[in-house]
PDB file of C-alpha atoms in Angstrom:
ATOM      1  CA  PRO A 129     128.302  81.596 187.061  1.00 89.00           C
ATOM      2  CA  PRO A 130     127.213  80.194 183.663  1.00 90.00           C
ATOM      3  CA  ILE A 131     124.155  78.319 184.900  1.00 95.00           C
ATOM      4  CA  GLU A 132     121.291  77.831 182.460  1.00 95.00           C
ATOM      5  CA  GLY A 133     118.275  79.923 183.417  1.00 95.00           C
ATOM      6  CA  LEU A 134     119.949  81.620 186.389  1.00 95.00           C
ATOM      7  CA  PRO A 135     119.342  85.251 185.311  1.00 92.00           C
ATOM      8  CA  GLY A 136     115.622  84.560 184.937  1.00 92.00           C
ATOM      9  CA  ALA A 137     115.502  83.096 188.435  1.00 91.00           C
ATOM     10  CA  ARG A 138     116.200  86.572 189.834  1.00 90.00           C
ATOM     11  CA  PRO A 139     119.048  85.613 192.181  1.00 95.00           C
ATOM     12  CA  PHE A 140     120.429  87.942 194.806  1.00 95.00           C
ATOM     13  CA  THR A 141     124.067  88.933 195.351  1.00 94.00           C
ATOM     14  CA  ASN A 142     125.759  90.046 198.559  1.00 91.00           C
ATOM     15  CA  GLU A 143     124.799  93.637 197.600  1.00 89.00           C
ATOM     16  CA  THR A 144     121.234  93.267 196.266  1.00 93.00           C
ATOM     17  CA  ASN A 145     120.440  90.827 199.058  1.00 89.00           C
ATOM     18  CA  PHE A 146     120.231  93.734 201.514  1.00 86.00           C
ATOM     19  CA  ASP A 147     118.472  96.175 199.179  1.00 89.00           C
ATOM     20  CA  GLU A 148     115.878  93.975 197.493  1.00 91.00           C
ATOM     21  CA  LEU A 149     115.018  91.102 199.853  1.00 89.00           C
ATOM     22  CA  ARG A 150     111.991  92.577 201.640  1.00 88.00           C
ATOM     23  CA  ALA A 151     110.867  89.625 203.743  1.00 91.00           C
ATOM     24  CA  ARG A 152     112.462  86.638 205.388  1.00 94.00           C
ATOM     25  CA  PRO A 153     112.297  83.651 203.019  1.00 95.00           C
ATOM     26  CA  ALA A 154     111.435  80.250 204.423  1.00 97.00           C
ATOM     27  CA  ARG A 155     114.274  78.685 202.412  1.00 97.00           C
ATOM     28  CA  GLN A 156     117.396  80.098 200.833  1.00 97.00           C
ATOM     29  CA  ALA A 157     119.886  78.401 198.536  1.00 97.00           C
ATOM     30  CA  VAL A 158     123.410  79.820 198.550  1.00 98.00           C
ATOM     31  CA  ILE A 159     125.564  79.091 195.496  1.00 98.00           C
ATOM     32  CA  GLY A 160     129.191  79.300 196.576  1.00 97.00           C
ATOM     33  CA  GLY A 161     130.987  78.165 199.723  1.00 97.00           C
ATOM     34  CA  GLY A 162     133.622  80.877 199.928  1.00 97.00           C
ATOM     35  CA  PRO A 163     133.745  83.609 202.603  1.00 97.00           C
ATOM     36  CA  ILE A 164     130.591  85.443 201.495  1.00 96.00           C
ATOM     37  CA  GLY A 165     128.575  82.257 201.095  1.00 97.00           C
ATOM     38  CA  CYS A 166     129.600  80.973 204.523  1.00 98.00           C
ATOM     39  CA  GLU A 167     129.083  84.328 206.241  1.00 98.00           C
ATOM     40  CA  LEU A 168     125.632  85.023 204.832  1.00 97.00           C
ATOM     41  CA  GLY A 169     124.565  81.390 204.927  1.00 97.00           C
ATOM     42  CA  GLN A 170     125.240  81.277 208.664  1.00 98.00           C
ATOM     43  CA  ALA A 171     123.644  84.687 209.228  1.00 97.00           C
ATOM     44  CA  PHE A 172     120.403  83.746 207.466  1.00 97.00           C
ATOM     45  CA  GLY A 173     120.351  80.401 209.237  1.00 97.00           C
ATOM     46  CA  ARG A 174     120.484  82.235 212.552  1.00 97.00           C
ATOM     47  CA  LEU A 175     117.537  84.366 211.393  1.00 96.00           C
ATOM     48  CA  GLY A 176     115.439  81.222 211.080  1.00 97.00           C
ATOM     49  CA  VAL A 177     115.868  80.616 207.346  1.00 97.00           C
ATOM     50  CA  GLN A 178     116.343  77.047 206.131  1.00 98.00           C
ATOM     51  CA  VAL A 179     119.657  77.395 204.278  1.00 98.00           C
ATOM     52  CA  THR A 180     121.244  75.037 201.758  1.00 98.00           C
ATOM     53  CA  LEU A 181     124.842  75.944 200.940  1.00 98.00           C
ATOM     54  CA  LEU A 182     126.042  74.598 197.573  1.00 98.00           C
ATOM     55  CA  GLU A 183     129.765  74.462 196.780  1.00 97.00           C
ATOM     56  CA  ALA A 184     131.083  73.011 193.517  1.00 96.00           C
ATOM     57  CA  LEU A 185     134.487  72.186 194.994  1.00 96.00           C
ATOM     58  CA  PRO A 186     135.092  69.283 197.409  1.00 96.00           C
ATOM     59  CA  ARG A 187     135.139  71.610 200.448  1.00 96.00           C
ATOM     60  CA  LEU A 188     134.310  75.067 201.716  1.00 98.00           C
ATOM     61  CA  LEU A 189     136.815  77.950 201.934  1.00 97.00           C
ATOM     62  CA  ASP A 190     139.249  76.490 199.420  1.00 95.00           C
ATOM     63  CA  LYS A 191     141.867  79.167 200.109  1.00 94.00           C
ATOM     64  CA  GLU A 192     142.191  78.044 203.730  1.00 96.00           C
ATOM     65  CA  ASP A 193     143.686  74.850 205.164  1.00 96.00           C
ATOM     66  CA  GLU A 194     141.453  71.766 205.180  1.00 96.00           C
ATOM     67  CA  GLU A 195     141.178  71.637 208.967  1.00 96.00           C
ATOM     68  CA  VAL A 196     139.903  75.224 208.940  1.00 97.00           C
ATOM     69  CA  ALA A 197     137.256  74.431 206.335  1.00 97.00           C
ATOM     70  CA  ALA A 198     136.231  71.310 208.259  1.00 97.00           C
ATOM     71  CA  LEU A 199     135.753  73.256 211.488  1.00 97.00           C
ATOM     72  CA  VAL A 200     133.633  75.925 209.769  1.00 98.00           C
ATOM     73  CA  ARG A 201     131.530  73.268 208.029  1.00 98.00           C
ATOM     74  CA  ALA A 202     130.943  71.425 211.292  1.00 97.00           C
ATOM     75  CA  GLN A 203     129.832  74.656 212.947  1.00 97.00           C
ATOM     76  CA  LEU A 204     127.432  75.542 210.122  1.00 98.00           C
ATOM     77  CA  GLU A 205     125.911  72.075 210.145  1.00 98.00           C
ATOM     78  CA  SER A 206     125.549  72.134 213.930  1.00 97.00           C
ATOM     79  CA  GLU A 207     123.397  75.255 213.468  1.00 97.00           C
ATOM     80  CA  GLY A 208     121.153  73.586 210.904  1.00 97.00           C
ATOM     81  CA  VAL A 209     122.721  74.803 207.650  1.00 98.00           C
ATOM     82  CA  ARG A 210     122.780  72.035 205.052  1.00 98.00           C
ATOM     83  CA  VAL A 211     126.173  71.991 203.311  1.00 98.00           C
ATOM     84  CA  VAL A 212     126.497  70.197 199.976  1.00 98.00           C
ATOM     85  CA  THR A 213     130.000  70.056 198.457  1.00 97.00           C
ATOM     86  CA  GLY A 214     130.799  68.806 194.974  1.00 96.00           C
ATOM     87  CA  ALA A 215     127.460  70.387 194.057  1.00 96.00           C
ATOM     88  CA  ARG A 216     127.444  71.786 190.530  1.00 95.00           C
ATOM     89  CA  VAL A 217     124.224  73.549 189.589  1.00 97.00           C
ATOM     90  CA  ARG A 218     123.183  72.629 186.046  1.00 96.00           C
ATOM     91  CA  ARG A 219     119.946  74.569 185.621  1.00 96.00           C
ATOM     92  CA  ALA A 220     117.816  77.148 187.440  1.00 97.00           C
ATOM     93  CA  ALA A 221     114.155  77.922 186.851  1.00 96.00           C
ATOM     94  CA  ARG A 222     111.669  80.234 188.507  1.00 93.00           C
ATOM     95  CA  GLU A 223     108.364  78.506 189.249  1.00 89.00           C
ATOM     96  CA  GLY A 224     105.961  80.971 190.836  1.00 89.00           C
ATOM     97  CA  ALA A 225     107.339  82.035 194.199  1.00 90.00           C
ATOM     98  CA  LEU A 226     110.033  79.331 194.139  1.00 94.00           C
ATOM     99  CA  THR A 227     113.339  78.859 192.361  1.00 96.00           C
ATOM    100  CA  ARG A 228     114.274  75.319 191.441  1.00 96.00           C
ATOM    101  CA  LEU A 229     117.975  74.459 191.161  1.00 97.00           C
ATOM    102  CA  GLU A 230     118.904  71.236 189.419  1.00 97.00           C
ATOM    103  CA  LEU A 231     122.266  69.737 190.347  1.00 97.00           C
ATOM    104  CA  GLU A 232     124.398  67.582 188.091  1.00 94.00           C
ATOM    105  CA  THR A 233     123.787  64.721 190.522  1.00 93.00           C
ATOM    106  CA  GLY A 234     120.079  64.872 189.662  1.00 94.00           C
ATOM    107  CA  GLU A 235     119.003  66.361 192.985  1.00 95.00           C
ATOM    108  CA  ALA A 236     116.738  69.401 192.888  1.00 96.00           C
ATOM    109  CA  ILE A 237     116.809  72.194 195.478  1.00 96.00           C
ATOM    110  CA  GLU A 238     113.811  74.487 195.900  1.00 96.00           C
ATOM    111  CA  ALA A 239     113.975  77.829 197.682  1.00 97.00           C
ATOM    112  CA  GLU A 240     112.147  81.138 197.887  1.00 96.00           C
ATOM    113  CA  ALA A 241     115.456  83.012 197.530  1.00 96.00           C
ATOM    114  CA  VAL A 242     118.765  82.231 195.850  1.00 97.00           C
ATOM    115  CA  LEU A 243     121.991  83.991 196.800  1.00 97.00           C
ATOM    116  CA  VAL A 244     124.869  83.811 194.319  1.00 97.00           C
ATOM    117  CA  ALA A 245     128.237  84.054 196.097  1.00 96.00           C
ATOM    118  CA  ALA A 246     130.448  82.364 193.523  1.00 93.00           C
ATOM    119  CA  GLY A 247     133.087  85.060 193.141  1.00 89.00           C
ATOM    120  CA  ARG A 248     133.421  88.508 191.596  1.00 88.00           C
ATOM    121  CA  ARG A 249     134.969  89.858 188.410  1.00 88.00           C
ATOM    122  CA  PRO A 250     136.247  93.402 187.799  1.00 90.00           C
ATOM    123  CA  ASN A 251     133.655  95.484 185.947  1.00 87.00           C
ATOM    124  CA  VAL A 252     135.596  97.216 183.185  1.00 90.00           C
ATOM    125  CA  GLU A 253     132.985  97.237 180.435  1.00 86.00           C
ATOM    126  CA  GLY A 254     131.745 100.581 179.159  1.00 85.00           C
ATOM    127  CA  LEU A 255     134.578 102.643 180.626  1.00 89.00           C
ATOM    128  CA  GLY A 256     136.194 103.413 177.274  1.00 92.00           C
ATOM    129  CA  LEU A 257     139.505 101.971 178.370  1.00 95.00           C
ATOM    130  CA  GLU A 258     140.411 100.994 174.811  1.00 94.00           C
ATOM    131  CA  ALA A 259     139.991 104.590 173.631  1.00 95.00           C
ATOM    132  CA  ALA A 260     142.097 105.820 176.547  1.00 95.00           C
ATOM    133  CA  GLY A 261     144.827 103.293 175.825  1.00 96.00           C
ATOM    134  CA  VAL A 262     144.516 101.705 179.278  1.00 97.00           C
ATOM    135  CA  ALA A 263     145.498  98.016 179.228  1.00 97.00           C
ATOM    136  CA  PHE A 264     143.157  95.489 180.810  1.00 95.00           C
ATOM    137  CA  ASP A 265     142.021  91.893 180.518  1.00 92.00           C
ATOM    138  CA  GLY A 266     139.514  89.569 182.174  1.00 88.00           C
ATOM    139  CA  GLY A 267     141.389  89.913 185.451  1.00 91.00           C
ATOM    140  CA  GLY A 268     141.008  93.701 185.573  1.00 94.00           C
ATOM    141  CA  VAL A 269     142.959  96.843 184.812  1.00 96.00           C
ATOM    142  CA  LYS A 270     146.711  96.323 184.518  1.00 96.00           C
ATOM    143  CA  VAL A 271     148.737  98.371 187.017  1.00 97.00           C
ATOM    144  CA  ASP A 272     152.300  98.479 188.285  1.00 96.00           C
ATOM    145  CA  ALA A 273     153.420  98.396 191.925  1.00 95.00           C
ATOM    146  CA  ARG A 274     152.544 102.104 192.196  1.00 95.00           C
ATOM    147  CA  LEU A 275     149.017 101.493 190.819  1.00 97.00           C
ATOM    148  CA  ARG A 276     149.769 103.318 187.552  1.00 96.00           C
ATOM    149  CA  THR A 277     148.026 101.957 184.483  1.00 97.00           C
ATOM    150  CA  SER A 278     149.608 101.693 181.037  1.00 97.00           C
ATOM    151  CA  GLN A 279     148.899 105.448 180.855  1.00 96.00           C
ATOM    152  CA  PRO A 280     151.202 106.798 183.613  1.00 92.00           C
ATOM    153  CA  HIS A 281     148.870 109.711 184.451  1.00 93.00           C
ATOM    154  CA  ILE A 282     145.939 107.338 185.094  1.00 95.00           C
ATOM    155  CA  TYR A 283     145.737 105.246 188.245  1.00 96.00           C
ATOM    156  CA  ALA A 284     143.429 102.383 189.199  1.00 96.00           C
ATOM    157  CA  ALA A 285     142.597 101.150 192.702  1.00 96.00           C
ATOM    158  CA  GLY A 286     140.453  98.599 194.458  1.00 95.00           C
ATOM    159  CA  ASP A 287     138.834  95.420 193.153  1.00 94.00           C
ATOM    160  CA  VAL A 288     139.042  96.651 189.549  1.00 95.00           C
ATOM    161  CA  VAL A 289     142.768  95.806 189.438  1.00 95.00           C
ATOM    162  CA  GLY A 290     142.095  92.148 190.307  1.00 91.00           C
ATOM    163  CA  GLY A 291     143.984  90.127 192.882  1.00 90.00           C
ATOM    164  CA  TYR A 292     142.844  90.273 196.500  1.00 91.00           C
ATOM    165  CA  GLN A 293     139.361  91.775 196.825  1.00 92.00           C
ATOM    166  CA  PHE A 294     139.215  93.258 200.298  1.00 94.00           C
ATOM    167  CA  THR A 295     137.778  96.560 201.451  1.00 94.00           C
ATOM    168  CA  HIS A 296     140.840  97.245 203.594  1.00 96.00           C
ATOM    169  CA  LEU A 297     143.154  96.638 200.630  1.00 97.00           C
ATOM    170  CA  ALA A 298     141.068  98.985 198.469  1.00 96.00           C
ATOM    171  CA  ASP A 299     141.466 101.590 201.214  1.00 96.00           C
ATOM    172  CA  HIS A 300     145.237 101.032 201.157  1.00 96.00           C
ATOM    173  CA  HIS A 301     145.167 101.404 197.366  1.00 97.00           C
ATOM    174  CA  ALA A 302     143.294 104.708 197.663  1.00 96.00           C
ATOM    175  CA  ARG A 303     145.792 106.084 200.182  1.00 95.00           C
ATOM    176  CA  THR A 304     148.670 105.044 197.929  1.00 95.00           C
ATOM    177  CA  VAL A 305     147.130 106.701 194.862  1.00 96.00           C
ATOM    178  CA  VAL A 306     146.480 109.962 196.733  1.00 95.00           C
ATOM    179  CA  ARG A 307     150.055 110.007 197.996  1.00 94.00           C
ATOM    180  CA  ASN A 308     151.486 109.301 194.542  1.00 94.00           C
ATOM    181  CA  VAL A 309     149.364 112.016 192.943  1.00 92.00           C
ATOM    182  CA  LEU A 310     150.168 114.650 195.570  1.00 92.00           C
ATOM    183  CA  VAL A 311     153.832 113.701 196.087  1.00 90.00           C
ATOM    184  CA  PRO A 312     154.826 112.400 192.644  1.00 85.00           C
ATOM    185  CA  TRP A 313     158.583 112.665 193.217  1.00 86.00           C
ATOM    186  CA  VAL A 314     158.501 109.954 195.919  1.00 87.00           C
ATOM    187  CA  LYS A 315     156.285 107.172 194.597  1.00 86.00           C
ATOM    188  CA  ALA A 316     154.815 104.756 197.142  1.00 92.00           C
ATOM    189  CA  ARG A 317     154.530 101.084 196.244  1.00 94.00           C
ATOM    190  CA  ILE A 318     151.910  98.495 197.168  1.00 94.00           C
ATOM    191  CA  ASP A 319     153.234  95.704 199.374  1.00 91.00           C
ATOM    192  CA  THR A 320     150.826  92.853 200.180  1.00 92.00           C
ATOM    193  CA  SER A 321     153.411  90.550 201.750  1.00 90.00           C
ATOM    194  CA  VAL A 322     151.762  91.166 205.141  1.00 96.00           C
ATOM    195  CA  LEU A 323     148.072  91.341 204.303  1.00 97.00           C
ATOM    196  CA  PRO A 324     145.618  90.169 206.973  1.00 97.00           C
ATOM    197  CA  TRP A 325     142.067  89.136 206.169  1.00 97.00           C
ATOM    198  CA  CYS A 326     139.114  87.683 207.985  1.00 98.00           C
ATOM    199  CA  THR A 327     136.045  85.608 207.162  1.00 98.00           C
ATOM    200  CA  TYR A 328     133.290  86.742 209.519  1.00 97.00           C
ATOM    201  CA  THR A 329     131.676  83.460 210.352  1.00 98.00           C
ATOM    202  CA  SER A 330     131.327  82.364 213.942  1.00 97.00           C
ATOM    203  CA  PRO A 331     134.001  81.440 214.812  1.00 97.00           C
ATOM    204  CA  GLU A 332     135.896  83.858 212.600  1.00 98.00           C
ATOM    205  CA  VAL A 333     138.708  82.730 210.307  1.00 98.00           C
ATOM    206  CA  ALA A 334     141.599  85.180 210.100  1.00 98.00           C
ATOM    207  CA  ARG A 335     144.891  84.808 208.300  1.00 98.00           C
ATOM    208  CA  VAL A 336     148.062  86.681 207.465  1.00 98.00           C
ATOM    209  CA  GLY A 337     150.957  85.338 205.406  1.00 97.00           C
ATOM    210  CA  LEU A 338     151.327  81.734 204.296  1.00 97.00           C
ATOM    211  CA  SER A 339     148.945  78.939 205.174  1.00 96.00           C
ATOM    212  CA  GLU A 340     150.366  75.501 205.900  1.00 97.00           C
ATOM    213  CA  ALA A 341     149.066  74.174 202.562  1.00 96.00           C
ATOM    214  CA  GLU A 342     150.666  77.079 200.660  1.00 96.00           C
ATOM    215  CA  ALA A 343     153.999  76.536 202.402  1.00 97.00           C
ATOM    216  CA  ARG A 344     153.945  72.876 201.384  1.00 96.00           C
ATOM    217  CA  ARG A 345     153.016  73.648 197.774  1.00 96.00           C
ATOM    218  CA  GLN A 346     155.794  76.238 197.520  1.00 96.00           C
ATOM    219  CA  GLY A 347     158.356  73.961 199.121  1.00 97.00           C
ATOM    220  CA  VAL A 348     159.018  76.385 201.982  1.00 97.00           C
ATOM    221  CA  ALA A 349     160.772  74.685 204.895  1.00 97.00           C
ATOM    222  CA  HIS A 350     158.698  75.462 207.957  1.00 97.00           C
ATOM    223  CA  GLU A 351     157.558  74.416 211.403  1.00 96.00           C
ATOM    224  CA  VAL A 352     154.044  74.622 212.832  1.00 97.00           C
ATOM    225  CA  TRP A 353     153.078  75.776 216.328  1.00 96.00           C
ATOM    226  CA  ARG A 354     149.460  75.157 217.355  1.00 96.00           C
ATOM    227  CA  GLN A 355     147.661  76.716 220.271  1.00 96.00           C
ATOM    228  CA  PRO A 356     144.074  75.577 220.992  1.00 97.00           C
ATOM    229  CA  MET A 357     141.681  78.254 222.213  1.00 97.00           C
ATOM    230  CA  SER A 358     140.539  75.814 224.897  1.00 97.00           C
ATOM    231  CA  GLU A 359     143.769  76.643 226.745  1.00 96.00           C
ATOM    232  CA  VAL A 360     143.190  80.420 226.615  1.00 97.00           C
ATOM    233  CA  ASP A 361     141.471  81.375 229.859  1.00 97.00           C
ATOM    234  CA  ARG A 362     139.440  84.283 228.447  1.00 96.00           C
ATOM    235  CA  ALA A 363     138.049  82.023 225.717  1.00 97.00           C
ATOM    236  CA  VAL A 364     137.066  79.458 228.356  1.00 97.00           C
ATOM    237  CA  LEU A 365     135.489  82.181 230.491  1.00 96.00           C
ATOM    238  CA  GLU A 366     133.377  83.371 227.527  1.00 96.00           C
ATOM    239  CA  SER A 367     132.478  79.774 226.478  1.00 96.00           C
ATOM    240  CA  GLU A 368     134.224  80.411 223.160  1.00 96.00           C
ATOM    241  CA  GLU A 369     136.801  77.615 223.222  1.00 95.00           C
ATOM    242  CA  ARG A 370     136.239  76.540 219.613  1.00 95.00           C
ATOM    243  CA  GLY A 371     139.218  76.996 217.339  1.00 96.00           C
ATOM    244  CA  PHE A 372     142.951  77.400 217.434  1.00 97.00           C
ATOM    245  CA  ALA A 373     145.930  79.477 216.392  1.00 97.00           C
ATOM    246  CA  LYS A 374     148.387  77.969 213.943  1.00 98.00           C
ATOM    247  CA  VAL A 375     151.697  79.758 213.484  1.00 98.00           C
ATOM    248  CA  LEU A 376     154.169  78.885 210.739  1.00 98.00           C
ATOM    249  CA  THR A 377     157.811  79.754 211.255  1.00 97.00           C
ATOM    250  CA  ALA A 378     160.830  79.296 209.041  1.00 97.00           C
ATOM    251  CA  ALA A 379     162.488  75.960 209.830  1.00 96.00           C
ATOM    252  CA  GLY A 380     164.964  76.332 212.693  1.00 92.00           C
ATOM    253  CA  SER A 381     163.949  79.959 213.291  1.00 95.00           C
ATOM    254  CA  ASP A 382     161.314  82.013 215.094  1.00 95.00           C
ATOM    255  CA  THR A 383     160.633  84.108 211.961  1.00 97.00           C
ATOM    256  CA  ILE A 384     156.867  84.144 211.370  1.00 98.00           C
ATOM    257  CA  LEU A 385     155.842  83.073 207.862  1.00 98.00           C
ATOM    258  CA  GLY A 386     152.103  83.032 208.413  1.00 98.00           C
ATOM    259  CA  VAL A 387     149.336  82.697 210.965  1.00 98.00           C
ATOM    260  CA  THR A 388     145.851  81.218 210.794  1.00 98.00           C
ATOM    261  CA  LEU A 389     143.402  81.959 213.586  1.00 98.00           C
ATOM    262  CA  VAL A 390     140.039  80.228 213.954  1.00 98.00           C
ATOM    263  CA  ALA A 391     138.301  81.775 216.928  1.00 97.00           C
ATOM    264  CA  GLU A 392     135.802  84.345 218.049  1.00 96.00           C
ATOM    265  CA  ARG A 393     137.450  87.774 217.638  1.00 96.00           C
ATOM    266  CA  ALA A 394     140.120  86.261 215.394  1.00 97.00           C
ATOM    267  CA  GLY A 395     139.877  89.346 213.184  1.00 97.00           C
ATOM    268  CA  GLU A 396     140.998  91.479 216.111  1.00 97.00           C
ATOM    269  CA  VAL A 397     143.812  89.244 217.372  1.00 97.00           C
ATOM    270  CA  ILE A 398     145.377  88.607 213.948  1.00 98.00           C
ATOM    271  CA  HIS A 399     146.735  92.147 213.852  1.00 97.00           C
ATOM    272  CA  GLU A 400     149.189  91.414 216.657  1.00 97.00           C
ATOM    273  CA  PHE A 401     150.814  88.860 214.375  1.00 98.00           C
ATOM    274  CA  ALA A 402     150.558  91.183 211.354  1.00 97.00           C
ATOM    275  CA  VAL A 403     152.397  93.973 213.189  1.00 97.00           C
ATOM    276  CA  ALA A 404     155.031  91.504 214.379  1.00 97.00           C
ATOM    277  CA  MET A 405     155.608  90.265 210.834  1.00 97.00           C
ATOM    278  CA  LYS A 406     155.747  93.805 209.428  1.00 96.00           C
ATOM    279  CA  ALA A 407     158.253  94.847 212.096  1.00 96.00           C
ATOM    280  CA  GLY A 408     160.364  91.710 211.715  1.00 96.00           C
ATOM    281  CA  MET A 409     159.571  90.460 215.220  1.00 96.00           C
ATOM    282  CA  GLY A 410     159.700  86.730 215.812  1.00 96.00           C
ATOM    283  CA  LEU A 411     158.055  84.424 218.316  1.00 96.00           C
ATOM    284  CA  LYS A 412     160.775  85.021 220.897  1.00 95.00           C
ATOM    285  CA  ALA A 413     159.793  88.702 221.052  1.00 96.00           C
ATOM    286  CA  LEU A 414     156.081  87.830 221.297  1.00 95.00           C
ATOM    287  CA  SER A 415     156.780  85.367 224.105  1.00 95.00           C
ATOM    288  CA  ALA A 416     158.693  88.034 226.010  1.00 95.00           C
ATOM    289  CA  THR A 417     155.919  90.635 225.596  1.00 95.00           C
ATOM    290  CA  ILE A 418     153.666  91.010 228.636  1.00 96.00           C
ATOM    291  CA  HIS A 419     149.997  90.487 227.738  1.00 96.00           C
ATOM    292  CA  ALA A 420     147.087  91.604 229.906  1.00 96.00           C
ATOM    293  CA  TYR A 421     145.264  88.733 231.602  1.00 96.00           C
ATOM    294  CA  PRO A 422     142.740  87.411 230.782  1.00 96.00           C
ATOM    295  CA  THR A 423     142.492  88.423 227.115  1.00 96.00           C
ATOM    296  CA  PHE A 424     141.991  86.652 223.801  1.00 96.00           C
ATOM    297  CA  ALA A 425     145.319  88.125 222.660  1.00 95.00           C
ATOM    298  CA  GLU A 426     147.058  85.751 225.064  1.00 96.00           C
ATOM    299  CA  VAL A 427     146.744  83.123 222.344  1.00 96.00           C
ATOM    300  CA  ALA A 428     149.646  84.882 220.591  1.00 96.00           C
ATOM    301  CA  ARG A 429     151.913  84.676 223.624  1.00 95.00           C
ATOM    302  CA  LYS A 430     150.921  81.076 224.321  1.00 95.00           C
ATOM    303  CA  ALA A 431     151.717  80.067 220.743  1.00 95.00           C
ATOM    304  CA  ALA A 432     155.067  81.822 221.079  1.00 94.00           C
ATOM    305  CA  ASP A 433     155.696  80.047 224.390  1.00 93.00           C
ATOM    306  CA  ARG A 434     155.330  76.721 222.588  1.00 92.00           C
ATOM    307  CA  TYR A 435     158.170  77.705 220.316  1.00 92.00           C
ATOM    308  CA  GLN A 436     160.294  78.756 223.295  1.00 89.00           C
ATOM    309  CA  ARG A 437     159.693  75.459 225.099  1.00 86.00           C
ATOM    310  CA  SER A 438     160.764  73.544 222.009  1.00 83.00           C
ATOM    311  CA  ARG A 439     164.240  75.034 222.385  1.00 75.00           C
ATOM    312  CA  LEU A 440     164.732  73.183 225.680  1.00 69.00           C
ATOM    313  CA  THR A 441     166.793  70.228 224.533  1.00 69.00           C
ATOM    314  CA  PRO A 442     167.223  67.229 226.881  1.00 73.00           C
ATOM    315  CA  ARG A 443     170.691  68.523 227.744  1.00 73.00           C
ATOM    316  CA  THR A 444     169.313  71.963 228.591  1.00 71.00           C
ATOM    317  CA  ARG A 445     166.572  70.417 230.719  1.00 71.00           C
ATOM    318  CA  ARG A 446     169.122  68.411 232.671  1.00 75.00           C
ATOM    319  CA  LEU A 447     171.196  71.564 233.203  1.00 74.00           C
ATOM    320  CA  PHE A 448     168.200  73.481 234.559  1.00 72.00           C
ATOM    321  CA  ALA A 449     167.265  70.546 236.792  1.00 77.00           C
ATOM    322  CA  TRP A 450     170.804  70.487 238.206  1.00 77.00           C
ATOM    323  CA  LEU A 451     170.785  74.251 238.808  1.00 78.00           C
ATOM    324  CA  TYR A 452     167.420  73.922 240.564  1.00 77.00           C
ATOM    325  CA  ARG A 453     168.637  71.151 242.847  1.00 79.00           C
ATOM    326  CA  ARG A 454     171.853  73.021 243.561  1.00 77.00           C
ATOM    327  CA  GLY A 455     169.964  76.205 244.450  1.00 78.00           C
ATOM    328  CA  ARG A 456     167.613  74.533 246.932  1.00 76.00           C
ATOM    329  CA  PRO A 457     168.572  74.867 250.575  1.00 72.00           C
ATOM    330  CA  ALA A 458     169.629  71.648 252.270  1.00 63.00           C
ATOM    331  CA  SER A 459     166.827  70.101 254.327  1.00 58.00           C
TER     332      SER A 459
END
């Protein structure tokens, strides 16, 4: 980020942090409250480092729903991480073994190490793309749905094309490029409509499809089905009841529009929903699928059961009650 004096303060990134930080610092300032900032801030806090997490926006994890960000913040703070939102860093200066960060509010933060986790930009400088006639801009190399650049015989894959920056998506890009090069007469296309991702805090935050906030912004008619982890027996058994599953369905339907999971192992469980969405399965099918007991994956069936129970109208309930009474033997 364009912070005065920051390059001279020798900050770390999520890559150089592991290669160049040779000893545990007493204090670490983390600039950026997105996934990387939250993940590494929590990790260093658990290693005994006094961590201050600085986020310029009003909350952490701005791409997730507010209740998700609030839960993660509460967890970080309960572990001793100081979280400061609305914190814009104005100036950085190295003073001996310390780096001093001055905020626009006038507060100064001192730390032995500074981690910058404020986002990433595609690195396209020095590649000679202009000479090759490959179109690009500040967002990365321009590609079509088949990952072809403006020069059809040149492909681009991974973070350099902009958009979602996930290792698993880069892997999908690579597989698509290889297929399109080797089997050019049947071009494969990139489809990110069902793209799961996970923030590896504790608890983890995993999502696929629309969030509730996105559905509202886009004017998508939807219903929400919540399942707290405190009602999932395996989570209770493991003392990991924090969190919930939130499933969005199309209004009046069991079609899954998106799922947010905040829980330990959320990154594992989210794939059940991703496969269901990819295959066109709705909550009725998930509810009818037998799940091993006790497992964390039961949260999917329990969320689906909530949808099923909602279909029991008062008239239907009365009908079932009558059938039950009628079927009981006379006493």
